[in-house]
Amino acid sequence: MKYPYSLPTLPYGYGDLEPYIDRMTMEIHHSKHHQSYIDNLNAALEKDKNLFDLSLEDILKNLNLVPEEIRSQVKNNGGGHYNHSLFWEVMAPAKTNNKPENDFLSILEKNFGSFEQFQQIFNNASKTHFASGWCWLVVDQEKKLKVYSLPNHDNPLSIGDFPLLTNDLWEHAYYLKYQNRRIDYIQAWWNVVNWHKVAERYFMMVS
Ligand code: MN3
C-alpha cells in the first residue's frame, strides 16, 4: 500500500546552512524528526481513508472534518509535516546582507515600519514563546501581514491565515549548537532565510 505522505528532499545539502545551522542538527531534524511526523500522520489517516482524498492544506483548514478519535494525532503530525516542509523551503544557503528584494521589502515596510522593525517583532515573538512551537509571518484574509507564535505544531491555516515564513522553536531545531540560547539561534537564522520563496508565496496568495 502506498502512503499519501513521504519525506520531501531538501533543496540543499545537510551542511549547506553552516555555520548558522549545523549539519548534524539538519540531518537529525529532517531524517528523524520530520520522518516520524510523516509516519504518525500516515498511521492516523489509515483509520479514516476518506481523508486520503483531501490535501494536507484542506485537512489543516478543516480539522473539524477529522473524526474526533484521530483529530489530535492528525493535527499534531499533519502540522508537523506541513510546518517542516515549509521550513525547509523558506531556508537557503546564506547570503551576505540577506534581505528581501524590493517588491516584497516594501510590503514588509508598509506593514511593520521597516525591515529591522519586522525582524524585531519576529525575534520578540520567538524569544518570548514558552516551550515548543513555531513563529510565523502570515498574510490574513484582509491581505495584512501579521507575526505571531503558535504552540506545538499548530498551523495558521487552521485559523484562516496563510503562512509565508516560519521558524521552528522546538529545542531539537537548535539545541546541539545553541543549547539554551534560543535568541542566538534566531539571530543566526536570519542569514539563511530564503526571501525569494517567501515573496513568491505572498504574491501567489494576494494576486
Ligand atoms: Mn522541528
mmCIF file with all atom_site columns, C-alpha atoms and ligand atoms in Angstrom:
data_model
loop_
_atom_site.group_PDB
_atom_site.id
_atom_site.type_symbol
_atom_site.label_atom_id
_atom_site.label_alt_id
_atom_site.label_comp_id
_atom_site.label_asym_id
_atom_site.label_entity_id
_atom_site.label_seq_id
_atom_site.pdbx_PDB_ins_code
_atom_site.Cartn_x
_atom_site.Cartn_y
_atom_site.Cartn_z
_atom_site.occupancy
_atom_site.B_iso_or_equiv
_atom_site.pdbx_formal_charge
_atom_site.auth_seq_id
_atom_site.auth_comp_id
_atom_site.auth_asym_id
_atom_site.auth_atom_id
_atom_site.pdbx_PDB_model_num
ATOM   1   C  CA . MET A 1 1   ? 0.000   0.000  0.000  1.00 0.00 ? 1   MET A CA 1
ATOM   2   C  CA . LYS A 1 2   ? 1.290   3.446  -0.890 1.00 0.00 ? 2   LYS A CA 1
ATOM   3   C  CA . TYR A 1 3   ? 1.024   6.047  1.850  1.00 0.00 ? 3   TYR A CA 1
ATOM   4   C  CA . PRO A 1 4   ? -0.020  9.560  0.871  1.00 0.00 ? 4   PRO A CA 1
ATOM   5   C  CA . TYR A 1 5   ? 2.830   11.382 2.599  1.00 0.00 ? 5   TYR A CA 1
ATOM   6   C  CA . SER A 1 6   ? 6.569   10.939 2.290  1.00 0.00 ? 6   SER A CA 1
ATOM   7   C  CA . LEU A 1 7   ? 9.691   12.859 3.259  1.00 0.00 ? 7   LEU A CA 1
ATOM   8   C  CA . PRO A 1 8   ? 10.437  15.708 0.823  1.00 0.00 ? 8   PRO A CA 1
ATOM   9   C  CA . THR A 1 9   ? 14.000  16.015 -0.470 1.00 0.00 ? 9   THR A CA 1
ATOM   10  C  CA . LEU A 1 10  ? 15.799  19.064 0.881  1.00 0.00 ? 10  LEU A CA 1
ATOM   11  C  CA . PRO A 1 11  ? 16.514  21.717 -1.754 1.00 0.00 ? 11  PRO A CA 1
ATOM   12  C  CA . TYR A 1 12  ? 20.145  21.872 -0.403 1.00 0.00 ? 12  TYR A CA 1
ATOM   13  C  CA . GLY A 1 13  ? 22.570  19.605 1.448  1.00 0.00 ? 13  GLY A CA 1
ATOM   14  C  CA . TYR A 1 14  ? 22.545  18.995 5.214  1.00 0.00 ? 14  TYR A CA 1
ATOM   15  C  CA . GLY A 1 15  ? 25.749  21.007 5.616  1.00 0.00 ? 15  GLY A CA 1
ATOM   16  C  CA . ASP A 1 16  ? 24.757  23.908 3.363  1.00 0.00 ? 16  ASP A CA 1
ATOM   17  C  CA . LEU A 1 17  ? 23.264  26.101 6.101  1.00 0.00 ? 17  LEU A CA 1
ATOM   18  C  CA . GLU A 1 18  ? 26.518  26.021 8.093  1.00 0.00 ? 18  GLU A CA 1
ATOM   19  C  CA . PRO A 1 19  ? 27.682  27.745 10.198 1.00 0.00 ? 19  PRO A CA 1
ATOM   20  C  CA . TYR A 1 20  ? 24.243  29.081 11.159 1.00 0.00 ? 20  TYR A CA 1
ATOM   21  C  CA . ILE A 1 21  ? 22.534  25.705 11.360 1.00 0.00 ? 21  ILE A CA 1
ATOM   22  C  CA . ASP A 1 22  ? 24.901  22.794 11.761 1.00 0.00 ? 22  ASP A CA 1
ATOM   23  C  CA . ARG A 1 23  ? 24.920  19.678 9.607  1.00 0.00 ? 23  ARG A CA 1
ATOM   24  C  CA . MET A 1 24  ? 24.067  17.236 12.385 1.00 0.00 ? 24  MET A CA 1
ATOM   25  C  CA . THR A 1 25  ? 21.037  19.234 13.514 1.00 0.00 ? 25  THR A CA 1
ATOM   26  C  CA . MET A 1 26  ? 19.776  19.399 9.934  1.00 0.00 ? 26  MET A CA 1
ATOM   27  C  CA . GLU A 1 27  ? 20.303  15.683 9.343  1.00 0.00 ? 27  GLU A CA 1
ATOM   28  C  CA . ILE A 1 28  ? 18.564  14.529 12.534 1.00 0.00 ? 28  ILE A CA 1
ATOM   29  C  CA . HIS A 1 29  ? 15.808  17.131 12.176 1.00 0.00 ? 29  HIS A CA 1
ATOM   30  C  CA . HIS A 1 30  ? 14.986  16.130 8.600  1.00 0.00 ? 30  HIS A CA 1
ATOM   31  C  CA . SER A 1 31  ? 15.657  12.376 8.524  1.00 0.00 ? 31  SER A CA 1
ATOM   32  C  CA . LYS A 1 32  ? 14.440  11.514 12.045 1.00 0.00 ? 32  LYS A CA 1
ATOM   33  C  CA . HIS A 1 33  ? 12.061  14.142 13.447 1.00 0.00 ? 33  HIS A CA 1
ATOM   34  C  CA . HIS A 1 34  ? 10.296  15.074 10.224 1.00 0.00 ? 34  HIS A CA 1
ATOM   35  C  CA . GLN A 1 35  ? 10.120  11.418 9.138  1.00 0.00 ? 35  GLN A CA 1
ATOM   36  C  CA . SER A 1 36  ? 8.447   10.419 12.396 1.00 0.00 ? 36  SER A CA 1
ATOM   37  C  CA . TYR A 1 37  ? 5.695   13.039 11.952 1.00 0.00 ? 37  TYR A CA 1
ATOM   38  C  CA . ILE A 1 38  ? 5.055   11.643 8.477  1.00 0.00 ? 38  ILE A CA 1
ATOM   39  C  CA . ASP A 1 39  ? 4.922   8.048  9.745  1.00 0.00 ? 39  ASP A CA 1
ATOM   40  C  CA . ASN A 1 40  ? 2.492   9.039  12.506 1.00 0.00 ? 40  ASN A CA 1
ATOM   41  C  CA . LEU A 1 41  ? 0.339   11.067 10.107 1.00 0.00 ? 41  LEU A CA 1
ATOM   42  C  CA . ASN A 1 42  ? 0.087   8.167  7.655  1.00 0.00 ? 42  ASN A CA 1
ATOM   43  C  CA . ALA A 1 43  ? -0.779  5.805  10.508 1.00 0.00 ? 43  ALA A CA 1
ATOM   44  C  CA . ALA A 1 44  ? -3.532  8.124  11.745 1.00 0.00 ? 44  ALA A CA 1
ATOM   45  C  CA . LEU A 1 45  ? -5.072  8.569  8.280  1.00 0.00 ? 45  LEU A CA 1
ATOM   46  C  CA . GLU A 1 46  ? -5.159  4.796  7.873  1.00 0.00 ? 46  GLU A CA 1
ATOM   47  C  CA . LYS A 1 47  ? -8.050  4.892  10.336 1.00 0.00 ? 47  LYS A CA 1
ATOM   48  C  CA . ASP A 1 48  ? -10.163 7.067  8.029  1.00 0.00 ? 48  ASP A CA 1
ATOM   49  C  CA . LYS A 1 49  ? -9.161  6.521  4.416  1.00 0.00 ? 49  LYS A CA 1
ATOM   50  C  CA . ASN A 1 50  ? -11.594 9.228  3.169  1.00 0.00 ? 50  ASN A CA 1
ATOM   51  C  CA . LEU A 1 51  ? -9.014  11.707 4.407  1.00 0.00 ? 51  LEU A CA 1
ATOM   52  C  CA . PHE A 1 52  ? -6.594  10.360 1.777  1.00 0.00 ? 52  PHE A CA 1
ATOM   53  C  CA . ASP A 1 53  ? -8.633  12.324 -0.806 1.00 0.00 ? 53  ASP A CA 1
ATOM   54  C  CA . LEU A 1 54  ? -8.038  15.682 0.872  1.00 0.00 ? 54  LEU A CA 1
ATOM   55  C  CA . SER A 1 55  ? -4.876  17.738 0.577  1.00 0.00 ? 55  SER A CA 1
ATOM   56  C  CA . LEU A 1 56  ? -2.963  18.339 3.791  1.00 0.00 ? 56  LEU A CA 1
ATOM   57  C  CA . GLU A 1 57  ? -3.816  22.054 3.498  1.00 0.00 ? 57  GLU A CA 1
ATOM   58  C  CA . ASP A 1 58  ? -7.517  21.233 3.358  1.00 0.00 ? 58  ASP A CA 1
ATOM   59  C  CA . ILE A 1 59  ? -7.221  18.936 6.367  1.00 0.00 ? 59  ILE A CA 1
ATOM   60  C  CA . LEU A 1 60  ? -5.458  21.631 8.416  1.00 0.00 ? 60  LEU A CA 1
ATOM   61  C  CA . LYS A 1 61  ? -8.028  24.224 7.332  1.00 0.00 ? 61  LYS A CA 1
ATOM   62  C  CA . ASN A 1 62  ? -10.912 21.936 8.323  1.00 0.00 ? 62  ASN A CA 1
ATOM   63  C  CA . LEU A 1 63  ? -9.802  19.916 11.331 1.00 0.00 ? 63  LEU A CA 1
ATOM   64  C  CA . ASN A 1 64  ? -13.466 19.605 12.319 1.00 0.00 ? 64  ASN A CA 1
ATOM   65  C  CA . LEU A 1 65  ? -13.862 17.172 9.391  1.00 0.00 ? 65  LEU A CA 1
ATOM   66  C  CA . VAL A 1 66  ? -11.398 14.785 11.021 1.00 0.00 ? 66  VAL A CA 1
ATOM   67  C  CA . PRO A 1 67  ? -13.028 12.178 13.277 1.00 0.00 ? 67  PRO A CA 1
ATOM   68  C  CA . GLU A 1 68  ? -12.540 13.072 16.898 1.00 0.00 ? 68  GLU A CA 1
ATOM   69  C  CA . GLU A 1 69  ? -10.596 9.944  17.869 1.00 0.00 ? 69  GLU A CA 1
ATOM   70  C  CA . ILE A 1 70  ? -7.762  10.790 15.463 1.00 0.00 ? 70  ILE A CA 1
ATOM   71  C  CA . ARG A 1 71  ? -8.091  14.587 15.397 1.00 0.00 ? 71  ARG A CA 1
ATOM   72  C  CA . SER A 1 72  ? -5.265  15.499 17.753 1.00 0.00 ? 72  SER A CA 1
ATOM   73  C  CA . GLN A 1 73  ? -2.961  12.928 16.117 1.00 0.00 ? 73  GLN A CA 1
ATOM   74  C  CA . VAL A 1 74  ? -3.733  14.419 12.681 1.00 0.00 ? 74  VAL A CA 1
ATOM   75  C  CA . LYS A 1 75  ? -3.398  17.976 13.948 1.00 0.00 ? 75  LYS A CA 1
ATOM   76  C  CA . ASN A 1 76  ? -0.030  17.341 15.620 1.00 0.00 ? 76  ASN A CA 1
ATOM   77  C  CA . ASN A 1 77  ? 1.543   15.164 12.958 1.00 0.00 ? 77  ASN A CA 1
ATOM   78  C  CA . GLY A 1 78  ? -0.120  16.817 9.941  1.00 0.00 ? 78  GLY A CA 1
ATOM   79  C  CA . GLY A 1 79  ? 1.067   20.139 11.315 1.00 0.00 ? 79  GLY A CA 1
ATOM   80  C  CA . GLY A 1 80  ? 4.466   18.560 11.924 1.00 0.00 ? 80  GLY A CA 1
ATOM   81  C  CA . HIS A 1 81  ? 4.688   17.505 8.279  1.00 0.00 ? 81  HIS A CA 1
ATOM   82  C  CA . TYR A 1 82  ? 3.352   20.775 6.824  1.00 0.00 ? 82  TYR A CA 1
ATOM   83  C  CA . ASN A 1 83  ? 5.421   23.030 9.083  1.00 0.00 ? 83  ASN A CA 1
ATOM   84  C  CA . HIS A 1 84  ? 8.699   21.225 8.463  1.00 0.00 ? 84  HIS A CA 1
ATOM   85  C  CA . SER A 1 85  ? 8.113   21.024 4.693  1.00 0.00 ? 85  SER A CA 1
ATOM   86  C  CA . LEU A 1 86  ? 7.591   24.795 4.662  1.00 0.00 ? 86  LEU A CA 1
ATOM   87  C  CA . PHE A 1 87  ? 10.526  25.400 6.994  1.00 0.00 ? 87  PHE A CA 1
ATOM   88  C  CA . TRP A 1 88  ? 12.957  23.619 4.625  1.00 0.00 ? 88  TRP A CA 1
ATOM   89  C  CA . GLU A 1 89  ? 11.631  25.596 1.674  1.00 0.00 ? 89  GLU A CA 1
ATOM   90  C  CA . VAL A 1 90  ? 11.942  29.022 3.255  1.00 0.00 ? 90  VAL A CA 1
ATOM   91  C  CA . MET A 1 91  ? 15.630  28.499 4.016  1.00 0.00 ? 91  MET A CA 1
ATOM   92  C  CA . ALA A 1 92  ? 18.595  28.539 1.656  1.00 0.00 ? 92  ALA A CA 1
ATOM   93  C  CA . PRO A 1 93  ? 22.391  28.751 1.884  1.00 0.00 ? 93  PRO A CA 1
ATOM   94  C  CA . ALA A 1 94  ? 23.395  32.053 3.486  1.00 0.00 ? 94  ALA A CA 1
ATOM   95  C  CA . LYS A 1 95  ? 23.792  35.295 1.555  1.00 0.00 ? 95  LYS A CA 1
ATOM   96  C  CA . THR A 1 96  ? 25.570  38.396 2.844  1.00 0.00 ? 96  THR A CA 1
ATOM   97  C  CA . ASN A 1 97  ? 23.156  41.177 3.729  1.00 0.00 ? 97  ASN A CA 1
ATOM   98  C  CA . ASN A 1 98  ? 20.250  38.784 3.352  1.00 0.00 ? 98  ASN A CA 1
ATOM   99  C  CA . LYS A 1 99  ? 17.135  40.885 2.714  1.00 0.00 ? 99  LYS A CA 1
ATOM   100 C  CA . PRO A 1 100 ? 14.003  40.585 0.591  1.00 0.00 ? 100 PRO A CA 1
ATOM   101 C  CA . GLU A 1 101 ? 14.010  42.011 -2.927 1.00 0.00 ? 101 GLU A CA 1
ATOM   102 C  CA . ASN A 1 102 ? 12.417  45.439 -3.322 1.00 0.00 ? 102 ASN A CA 1
ATOM   103 C  CA . ASP A 1 103 ? 8.874   44.358 -4.190 1.00 0.00 ? 103 ASP A CA 1
ATOM   104 C  CA . PHE A 1 104 ? 8.402   42.340 -1.004 1.00 0.00 ? 104 PHE A CA 1
ATOM   105 C  CA . LEU A 1 105 ? 10.636  44.602 1.095  1.00 0.00 ? 105 LEU A CA 1
ATOM   106 C  CA . SER A 1 106 ? 8.218   47.479 0.509  1.00 0.00 ? 106 SER A CA 1
ATOM   107 C  CA . ILE A 1 107 ? 5.293   45.276 1.613  1.00 0.00 ? 107 ILE A CA 1
ATOM   108 C  CA . LEU A 1 108 ? 7.126   44.460 4.863  1.00 0.00 ? 108 LEU A CA 1
ATOM   109 C  CA . GLU A 1 109 ? 7.927   48.146 5.377  1.00 0.00 ? 109 GLU A CA 1
ATOM   110 C  CA . LYS A 1 110 ? 4.323   49.134 4.794  1.00 0.00 ? 110 LYS A CA 1
ATOM   111 C  CA . ASN A 1 111 ? 3.110   46.600 7.386  1.00 0.00 ? 111 ASN A CA 1
ATOM   112 C  CA . PHE A 1 112 ? 5.822   46.917 10.044 1.00 0.00 ? 112 PHE A CA 1
ATOM   113 C  CA . GLY A 1 113 ? 7.519   50.305 9.503  1.00 0.00 ? 113 GLY A CA 1
ATOM   114 C  CA . SER A 1 114 ? 10.889  48.897 8.474  1.00 0.00 ? 114 SER A CA 1
ATOM   115 C  CA . PHE A 1 115 ? 12.613  45.589 7.784  1.00 0.00 ? 115 PHE A CA 1
ATOM   116 C  CA . GLU A 1 116 ? 14.528  45.905 11.054 1.00 0.00 ? 116 GLU A CA 1
ATOM   117 C  CA . GLN A 1 117 ? 11.330  46.529 12.963 1.00 0.00 ? 117 GLN A CA 1
ATOM   118 C  CA . PHE A 1 118 ? 9.758   43.465 11.396 1.00 0.00 ? 118 PHE A CA 1
ATOM   119 C  CA . GLN A 1 119 ? 12.752  41.379 12.493 1.00 0.00 ? 119 GLN A CA 1
ATOM   120 C  CA . GLN A 1 120 ? 12.499  42.823 15.986 1.00 0.00 ? 120 GLN A CA 1
ATOM   121 C  CA . ILE A 1 121 ? 8.837   41.856 16.257 1.00 0.00 ? 121 ILE A CA 1
ATOM   122 C  CA . PHE A 1 122 ? 9.584   38.364 14.946 1.00 0.00 ? 122 PHE A CA 1
ATOM   123 C  CA . ASN A 1 123 ? 12.541  37.994 17.349 1.00 0.00 ? 123 ASN A CA 1
ATOM   124 C  CA . ASN A 1 124 ? 10.428  39.070 20.315 1.00 0.00 ? 124 ASN A CA 1
ATOM   125 C  CA . ALA A 1 125 ? 7.593   36.704 19.462 1.00 0.00 ? 125 ALA A CA 1
ATOM   126 C  CA . SER A 1 126 ? 10.132  33.867 19.121 1.00 0.00 ? 126 SER A CA 1
ATOM   127 C  CA . LYS A 1 127 ? 12.054  34.719 22.252 1.00 0.00 ? 127 LYS A CA 1
ATOM   128 C  CA . THR A 1 128 ? 9.017   35.019 24.489 1.00 0.00 ? 128 THR A CA 1
ATOM   129 C  CA . HIS A 1 129 ? 7.246   31.908 23.172 1.00 0.00 ? 129 HIS A CA 1
ATOM   130 C  CA . PHE A 1 130 ? 7.032   29.449 26.060 1.00 0.00 ? 130 PHE A CA 1
ATOM   131 C  CA . ALA A 1 131 ? 8.111   25.839 25.406 1.00 0.00 ? 131 ALA A CA 1
ATOM   132 C  CA . SER A 1 132 ? 7.738   24.225 21.953 1.00 0.00 ? 132 SER A CA 1
ATOM   133 C  CA . GLY A 1 133 ? 6.155   25.901 18.968 1.00 0.00 ? 133 GLY A CA 1
ATOM   134 C  CA . TRP A 1 134 ? 6.745   27.924 15.829 1.00 0.00 ? 134 TRP A CA 1
ATOM   135 C  CA . CYS A 1 135 ? 6.981   31.609 14.988 1.00 0.00 ? 135 CYS A CA 1
ATOM   136 C  CA . TRP A 1 136 ? 5.041   32.733 11.912 1.00 0.00 ? 136 TRP A CA 1
ATOM   137 C  CA . LEU A 1 137 ? 4.804   35.501 9.367  1.00 0.00 ? 137 LEU A CA 1
ATOM   138 C  CA . VAL A 1 138 ? 1.374   35.160 7.773  1.00 0.00 ? 138 VAL A CA 1
ATOM   139 C  CA . VAL A 1 139 ? -0.953  37.029 5.448  1.00 0.00 ? 139 VAL A CA 1
ATOM   140 C  CA . ASP A 1 140 ? -4.519  37.219 6.718  1.00 0.00 ? 140 ASP A CA 1
ATOM   141 C  CA . GLN A 1 141 ? -7.761  37.315 4.760  1.00 0.00 ? 141 GLN A CA 1
ATOM   142 C  CA . GLU A 1 142 ? -7.569  41.142 4.507  1.00 0.00 ? 142 GLU A CA 1
ATOM   143 C  CA . LYS A 1 143 ? -4.097  40.712 2.934  1.00 0.00 ? 143 LYS A CA 1
ATOM   144 C  CA . LYS A 1 144 ? -2.445  42.164 6.005  1.00 0.00 ? 144 LYS A CA 1
ATOM   145 C  CA . LEU A 1 145 ? 0.826   40.718 7.310  1.00 0.00 ? 145 LEU A CA 1
ATOM   146 C  CA . LYS A 1 146 ? 0.942   39.504 10.904 1.00 0.00 ? 146 LYS A CA 1
ATOM   147 C  CA . VAL A 1 147 ? 3.567   37.929 13.164 1.00 0.00 ? 147 VAL A CA 1
ATOM   148 C  CA . TYR A 1 148 ? 2.735   35.532 15.993 1.00 0.00 ? 148 TYR A CA 1
ATOM   149 C  CA . SER A 1 149 ? 3.826   32.284 17.558 1.00 0.00 ? 149 SER A CA 1
ATOM   150 C  CA . LEU A 1 150 ? 1.712   29.171 17.950 1.00 0.00 ? 150 LEU A CA 1
ATOM   151 C  CA . PRO A 1 151 ? 2.245   26.230 20.310 1.00 0.00 ? 151 PRO A CA 1
ATOM   152 C  CA . ASN A 1 152 ? 3.235   22.677 19.344 1.00 0.00 ? 152 ASN A CA 1
ATOM   153 C  CA . HIS A 1 153 ? 2.641   22.099 15.628 1.00 0.00 ? 153 HIS A CA 1
ATOM   154 C  CA . ASP A 1 154 ? -0.420  24.307 15.326 1.00 0.00 ? 154 ASP A CA 1
ATOM   155 C  CA . ASN A 1 155 ? -0.688  25.909 11.895 1.00 0.00 ? 155 ASN A CA 1
ATOM   156 C  CA . PRO A 1 156 ? -2.029  29.332 10.773 1.00 0.00 ? 156 PRO A CA 1
ATOM   157 C  CA . LEU A 1 157 ? -4.190  27.603 8.129  1.00 0.00 ? 157 LEU A CA 1
ATOM   158 C  CA . SER A 1 158 ? -6.371  26.307 10.972 1.00 0.00 ? 158 SER A CA 1
ATOM   159 C  CA . ILE A 1 159 ? -7.215  29.890 11.991 1.00 0.00 ? 159 ILE A CA 1
ATOM   160 C  CA . GLY A 1 160 ? -7.754  31.246 8.466  1.00 0.00 ? 160 GLY A CA 1
ATOM   161 C  CA . ASP A 1 161 ? -4.304  32.757 7.800  1.00 0.00 ? 161 ASP A CA 1
ATOM   162 C  CA . PHE A 1 162 ? -1.800  31.783 5.114  1.00 0.00 ? 162 PHE A CA 1
ATOM   163 C  CA . PRO A 1 163 ? 1.796   31.101 6.265  1.00 0.00 ? 163 PRO A CA 1
ATOM   164 C  CA . LEU A 1 164 ? 4.656   32.844 4.439  1.00 0.00 ? 164 LEU A CA 1
ATOM   165 C  CA . LEU A 1 165 ? 7.652   32.270 6.714  1.00 0.00 ? 165 LEU A CA 1
ATOM   166 C  CA . THR A 1 166 ? 8.208   30.183 9.804  1.00 0.00 ? 166 THR A CA 1
ATOM   167 C  CA . ASN A 1 167 ? 10.909  29.304 12.288 1.00 0.00 ? 167 ASN A CA 1
ATOM   168 C  CA . ASP A 1 168 ? 10.959  26.128 14.353 1.00 0.00 ? 168 ASP A CA 1
ATOM   169 C  CA . LEU A 1 169 ? 11.275  26.945 18.080 1.00 0.00 ? 169 LEU A CA 1
ATOM   170 C  CA . TRP A 1 170 ? 11.412  23.356 19.311 1.00 0.00 ? 170 TRP A CA 1
ATOM   171 C  CA . GLU A 1 171 ? 14.678  22.668 21.117 1.00 0.00 ? 171 GLU A CA 1
ATOM   172 C  CA . HIS A 1 172 ? 15.563  19.941 18.600 1.00 0.00 ? 172 HIS A CA 1
ATOM   173 C  CA . ALA A 1 173 ? 15.928  22.722 15.993 1.00 0.00 ? 173 ALA A CA 1
ATOM   174 C  CA . TYR A 1 174 ? 18.870  24.344 17.752 1.00 0.00 ? 174 TYR A CA 1
ATOM   175 C  CA . TYR A 1 175 ? 19.928  22.586 20.948 1.00 0.00 ? 175 TYR A CA 1
ATOM   176 C  CA . LEU A 1 176 ? 23.036  20.775 19.613 1.00 0.00 ? 176 LEU A CA 1
ATOM   177 C  CA . LYS A 1 177 ? 24.660  24.042 18.569 1.00 0.00 ? 177 LYS A CA 1
ATOM   178 C  CA . TYR A 1 178 ? 22.973  26.720 20.688 1.00 0.00 ? 178 TYR A CA 1
ATOM   179 C  CA . GLN A 1 179 ? 21.808  24.806 23.811 1.00 0.00 ? 179 GLN A CA 1
ATOM   180 C  CA . ASN A 1 180 ? 19.593  27.190 25.825 1.00 0.00 ? 180 ASN A CA 1
ATOM   181 C  CA . ARG A 1 181 ? 20.490  30.251 23.703 1.00 0.00 ? 181 ARG A CA 1
ATOM   182 C  CA . ARG A 1 182 ? 17.355  30.408 21.598 1.00 0.00 ? 182 ARG A CA 1
ATOM   183 C  CA . ILE A 1 183 ? 17.886  34.085 20.737 1.00 0.00 ? 183 ILE A CA 1
ATOM   184 C  CA . ASP A 1 184 ? 21.347  33.346 19.259 1.00 0.00 ? 184 ASP A CA 1
ATOM   185 C  CA . TYR A 1 185 ? 19.764  30.699 17.057 1.00 0.00 ? 185 TYR A CA 1
ATOM   186 C  CA . ILE A 1 186 ? 17.050  33.119 15.901 1.00 0.00 ? 186 ILE A CA 1
ATOM   187 C  CA . GLN A 1 187 ? 19.596  35.836 15.101 1.00 0.00 ? 187 GLN A CA 1
ATOM   188 C  CA . ALA A 1 188 ? 21.729  33.365 13.137 1.00 0.00 ? 188 ALA A CA 1
ATOM   189 C  CA . TRP A 1 189 ? 18.692  32.010 11.298 1.00 0.00 ? 189 TRP A CA 1
ATOM   190 C  CA . TRP A 1 190 ? 18.043  35.332 9.509  1.00 0.00 ? 190 TRP A CA 1
ATOM   191 C  CA . ASN A 1 191 ? 21.150  34.625 7.415  1.00 0.00 ? 191 ASN A CA 1
ATOM   192 C  CA . VAL A 1 192 ? 19.541  31.544 5.862  1.00 0.00 ? 192 VAL A CA 1
ATOM   193 C  CA . VAL A 1 193 ? 16.013  32.815 5.206  1.00 0.00 ? 193 VAL A CA 1
ATOM   194 C  CA . ASN A 1 194 ? 15.055  32.307 1.557  1.00 0.00 ? 194 ASN A CA 1
ATOM   195 C  CA . TRP A 1 195 ? 13.332  35.652 0.917  1.00 0.00 ? 195 TRP A CA 1
ATOM   196 C  CA . HIS A 1 196 ? 12.727  34.836 -2.703 1.00 0.00 ? 196 HIS A CA 1
ATOM   197 C  CA . LYS A 1 197 ? 10.500  31.940 -1.660 1.00 0.00 ? 197 LYS A CA 1
ATOM   198 C  CA . VAL A 1 198 ? 8.677   33.977 0.989  1.00 0.00 ? 198 VAL A CA 1
ATOM   199 C  CA . ALA A 1 199 ? 7.898   36.741 -1.540 1.00 0.00 ? 199 ALA A CA 1
ATOM   200 C  CA . GLU A 1 200 ? 6.744   34.150 -4.065 1.00 0.00 ? 200 GLU A CA 1
ATOM   201 C  CA . ARG A 1 201 ? 4.238   32.752 -1.546 1.00 0.00 ? 201 ARG A CA 1
ATOM   202 C  CA . TYR A 1 202 ? 2.963   36.229 -0.738 1.00 0.00 ? 202 TYR A CA 1
ATOM   203 C  CA . PHE A 1 203 ? 2.423   37.319 -4.346 1.00 0.00 ? 203 PHE A CA 1
ATOM   204 C  CA . MET A 1 204 ? 0.820   33.990 -5.238 1.00 0.00 ? 204 MET A CA 1
ATOM   205 C  CA . MET A 1 205 ? -1.614  34.434 -2.360 1.00 0.00 ? 205 MET A CA 1
ATOM   206 C  CA . VAL A 1 206 ? -2.645  38.052 -2.886 1.00 0.00 ? 206 VAL A CA 1
ATOM   207 C  CA . SER A 1 207 ? -2.773  38.155 -6.696 1.00 0.00 ? 207 SER A CA 1
HETATM 208 MN MN . MN3 B 2 .   ? 11.191  20.519 14.256 1.00 0.00 ? 1   MN3 B MN 1
#
